[in-house]
C-alpha positions as a printed Julia matrix, in Angstrom:
270×3 Matrix{Float64}:
 61.34  137.57  103.38
 63.06  134.08  103.7
 59.68  133.15  104.8
 57.63  130.42  103.13
 54.59  132.43  101.81
 52.8   128.91  102.55
 53.94  126.2   104.92
 53.79  122.0   103.55
 53.4   119.33  103.8
 54.43  116.57  101.41
 56.34  113.02  100.85
 57.65  112.52   97.56
 56.11  109.33   98.29
 52.33  108.21   99.53
 51.42  110.42  102.3
 52.51  110.13  105.31
 55.77  107.86  104.43
 58.93  109.54  104.68
 57.49  112.42  105.43
 59.29  116.44  104.97
 58.2   119.63  106.75
 59.34  122.4   104.02
 59.93  125.79  105.1
 59.88  127.15  101.34
 59.15  129.99   99.59
 57.34  130.2    96.59
 55.95  133.34   95.43
 55.4   133.32   91.24
 55.68  137.35   90.56
 58.4   139.3    89.09
 60.05  140.02   92.2
 60.92  136.87   93.38
 64.84  136.24   93.66
 66.52  133.11   94.08
 64.33  130.73   93.66
 62.93  129.56   90.18
 59.86  127.12   89.93
 58.6   125.02   86.85
 54.8   123.6    86.32
 54.45  120.06   84.83
 52.71  117.58   86.25
 55.12  117.79   89.19
 56.82  121.05   90.75
 60.43  121.89   90.74
 62.0   124.53   93.08
 65.74  125.03   92.07
 67.37  128.12   94.47
 70.75  129.11   94.55
 70.83  126.41   97.14
 69.18  123.48   96.5
 66.38  121.96   94.06
 63.75  119.33   94.57
 61.2   117.78   92.49
 57.49  117.08   94.23
 55.67  114.52   92.64
 52.17  115.43   95.02
 51.1   117.38   97.43
 48.83  116.77  100.56
 48.4   119.84  102.63
 48.36  122.94  101.99
 48.25  125.81  104.94
 48.1   129.6   104.72
 48.13  131.77  107.61
 47.17  135.07  106.33
 46.0   137.3   103.91
 48.23  140.07  102.82
 50.22  140.0    99.57
 53.23  138.93  100.51
 52.09  135.31  101.97
 48.54  135.37   99.91
 50.27  135.77   96.48
 47.18  135.54   93.92
 48.84  134.16   90.16
 51.17  131.51   93.38
 47.04  130.37   93.62
 45.93  130.03   90.37
 49.68  128.69   89.16
 50.06  125.88   91.58
 49.7   122.28   90.09
 48.07  120.55   92.81
 44.77  121.32   93.31
 43.43  118.49   95.0
 45.89  119.4    97.72
 43.99  119.72  101.49
 43.7   123.15  102.14
 43.81  124.95  105.21
 42.8   128.74  105.69
 41.87  131.34  108.3
 37.66  132.02  108.24
 36.36  134.36  105.04
 39.94  133.0   103.01
 38.18  130.0   101.1
 36.82  131.73   98.33
 40.26  132.32   96.79
 41.14  128.83   96.27
 37.9   127.64   95.54
 37.16  129.84   92.34
 40.44  128.82   91.49
 39.15  125.36   91.44
 41.0   123.15   94.64
 38.86  120.34   95.39
 39.05  120.5    99.43
 39.41  124.19  101.17
 39.04  124.32  105.32
 38.52  127.31  106.9
 39.44  127.02  110.62
 38.65  129.6   113.74
 41.05  129.81  115.88
 41.18  126.72  118.26
 39.91  124.69  115.26
 41.14  121.19  115.03
 41.19  119.06  111.89
 42.44  115.49  112.03
 44.43  114.82  108.57
 44.79  111.01  109.72
 46.03  108.7   112.38
 49.33  110.39  112.68
 48.83  114.33  111.5
 46.2   116.83  112.83
 46.24  120.84  112.79
 45.04  123.41  114.68
 44.48  127.35  114.06
 45.52  129.08  116.68
 45.51  132.69  117.02
 48.53  135.32  116.24
 48.25  139.35  117.04
 48.34  140.19  113.86
 45.38  142.2   111.35
 44.03  140.81  107.51
 43.94  143.76  104.74
 43.98  143.51  101.05
 41.99  146.45   99.9
 41.05  150.36  101.62
 37.38  148.55  103.0
 38.66  144.84  104.21
 40.68  145.57  107.23
 40.08  143.07  109.37
 37.46  141.2   107.51
 39.17  137.65  107.12
 40.65  135.81  110.28
 44.54  135.1   111.01
 46.82  132.63  112.6
 48.9   130.58  113.5
 49.43  126.77  112.58
 50.31  124.24  115.29
 51.37  121.01  113.02
 50.94  117.75  115.31
 53.13  114.67  113.41
 53.0   111.7   116.09
 54.95  112.55  118.46
 56.25  116.03  117.37
 55.05  119.33  117.51
 55.51  121.97  115.16
 54.7   125.55  115.02
 54.04  128.01  112.16
 53.53  131.21  112.83
 51.85  133.96  110.85
 53.04  136.76  111.31
 53.09  138.01  114.41
 53.5   140.88  117.12
 54.7   140.11  120.51
 51.29  139.02  123.5
 50.41  136.77  126.71
 48.77  134.33  123.91
 52.1   132.8   123.34
 52.15  132.08  127.1
 48.78  130.59  127.79
 49.4   129.14  124.42
 52.92  127.01  125.99
 50.75  126.04  128.77
 48.45  124.3   126.56
 50.14  123.16  124.01
 53.98  122.78  124.88
 56.52  122.17  125.07
 57.03  122.63  120.96
 59.95  120.73  119.0
 60.48  123.59  116.49
 59.13  126.88  116.4
 58.97  128.62  112.6
 58.72  132.56  113.41
 59.15  135.96  111.44
 62.41  137.86  112.65
 62.34  141.03  110.32
 60.25  143.5   109.1
 60.28  145.68  112.81
 61.65  149.14  112.13
 58.58  151.51  110.88
 60.18  154.95  111.85
 58.76  157.49  111.9
 55.01  155.47  111.39
 55.98  153.61  114.82
 57.87  155.79  117.12
 59.71  153.07  117.75
 62.87  152.55  115.49
 63.22  148.76  116.6
 59.41  147.56  117.6
 56.95  146.85  115.06
 53.53  145.49  117.25
 52.69  142.93  114.17
 56.27  141.63  113.52
 58.64  140.74  116.35
 62.2   141.43  116.08
 65.26  138.64  116.65
 64.97  138.76  119.75
 61.3   139.47  120.86
 61.19  136.29  118.2
 63.13  134.51  121.17
 61.51  135.91  123.95
 58.31  133.88  122.49
 59.95  130.7   121.38
 60.48  130.51  124.93
 57.04  131.14  125.87
 56.01  128.06  124.05
 58.25  125.93  125.46
 59.68  125.57  122.07
 62.97  123.08  121.76
 64.39  124.89  118.52
 63.18  128.15  116.84
 63.58  128.77  113.11
 63.78  131.83  112.49
 61.99  133.45  108.81
 60.54  137.18  107.43
 63.62  138.42  106.26
 65.98  139.18  103.23
 63.49  139.36  100.48
 60.77  141.82  100.78
 62.33  145.46  101.93
 59.2   146.43  104.21
 60.82  147.98  106.7
 64.6   150.57  107.5
 66.56  147.85  109.54
 69.2   146.99  107.64
 68.81  143.64  105.51
 70.94  140.59  106.9
 70.71  142.02  110.64
 67.69  139.14  111.67
 69.51  136.49  111.42
 72.91  137.87  112.71
 70.62  139.54  116.03
 68.72  136.29  116.22
 71.75  134.08  116.45
 73.7   136.44  118.85
 71.05  136.57  121.02
 70.18  132.81  121.83
 71.73  132.4   124.0
 70.48  134.96  126.1
 66.64  133.39  126.02
 67.87  129.47  126.89
 68.27  128.58  123.4
 71.92  126.59  122.13
 73.18  128.69  119.22
 72.62  125.33  116.98
 69.24  125.36  118.28
 67.79  128.63  116.82
 68.56  127.79  113.29
 68.34  130.4   109.96
 68.16  128.35  106.59
 70.21  130.01  103.64
 67.95  131.43  101.07
 65.78  128.62   99.05
 67.3   125.6   102.24
 64.53  123.11  102.36
 65.33  120.34  105.32
 63.51  117.54  106.65
 62.29  116.79  110.51
 65.72  114.04  110.87
 68.67  116.63  109.48
 67.16  119.32  112.26
 67.27  116.69  114.65
 64.06  116.42  115.34
C-alpha cells in the first residue's frame, strides 16, 4: 500500500549514531511491484525512486498479523535475525521458529527501553487480527510510539477512527510525525457507506486522528499497492493533500512518499 509492512530503525554505522527512520515496503512475494530486494550479508533495496544498502539492522517492529503486513516469506528470508523484534502479544512464535534471537511480545502501553536515547511503546489501535477461519482477534495489534531523544514518532497499525486518539494525544502529545493509513476505505456493499470503513481511515479521518494526536506532521501510507477496496487507487494521496489545511496542517506537512521513497528525519524537517 505504499505502506510499510514493517518499520525499521537502522543505522549504517554503529547504533544509535546516524539513525535514519525509514518506512519501506518490504514484501518479497510475487505480488510486489516497484521494489526489488537482494539478500547477501547485507540488504539492498532498489525501487523506482531510489536505492540503499543496509549492512546492519537493529530494530524490527510488526503491528499486526494480517497477510499484507505479516508476510511469512519476508520473515523467513530476512537476513538480520539478530535484530530486536517488538510485536504485539501472541505473535512471537512466528519469529522464534524462524531463528530470530531477540523477540519481545508487548501488551498495550508496554514500554521497552532500547537504550538511553530510544524507547518504544505499543499503544491501542482501532483494528483487529486474523490469519485463519478460527483465530479472529486471538493475537493483539497496535500502534508503535517511538521516542528517540526529544522526538516522538507514531507509526500506526491499520486503524479506524476512535476516541482513543484524543486520549493518546493528551497522554503522549505533541507527536512530531505520525505515519497513518489513508487507503482501503470503500468496501461497499459489504460496508453500507462507500467512503468509510470501521478499520481503515479515509484521508480526512487520518488527518483528524493526526490532529487528535497533536501531531506536527503526518505521513499518509497504506495506499497504491494492494487493491483491497473500491476507491480509485490514486484517490487517497490526492484527498490527503487537498484536505490538509482543513485539519490544521500545512500542505507540506501532510507528506506523501513516492513509491519506494525513504528519508531521514532530518530531511523531513524533524
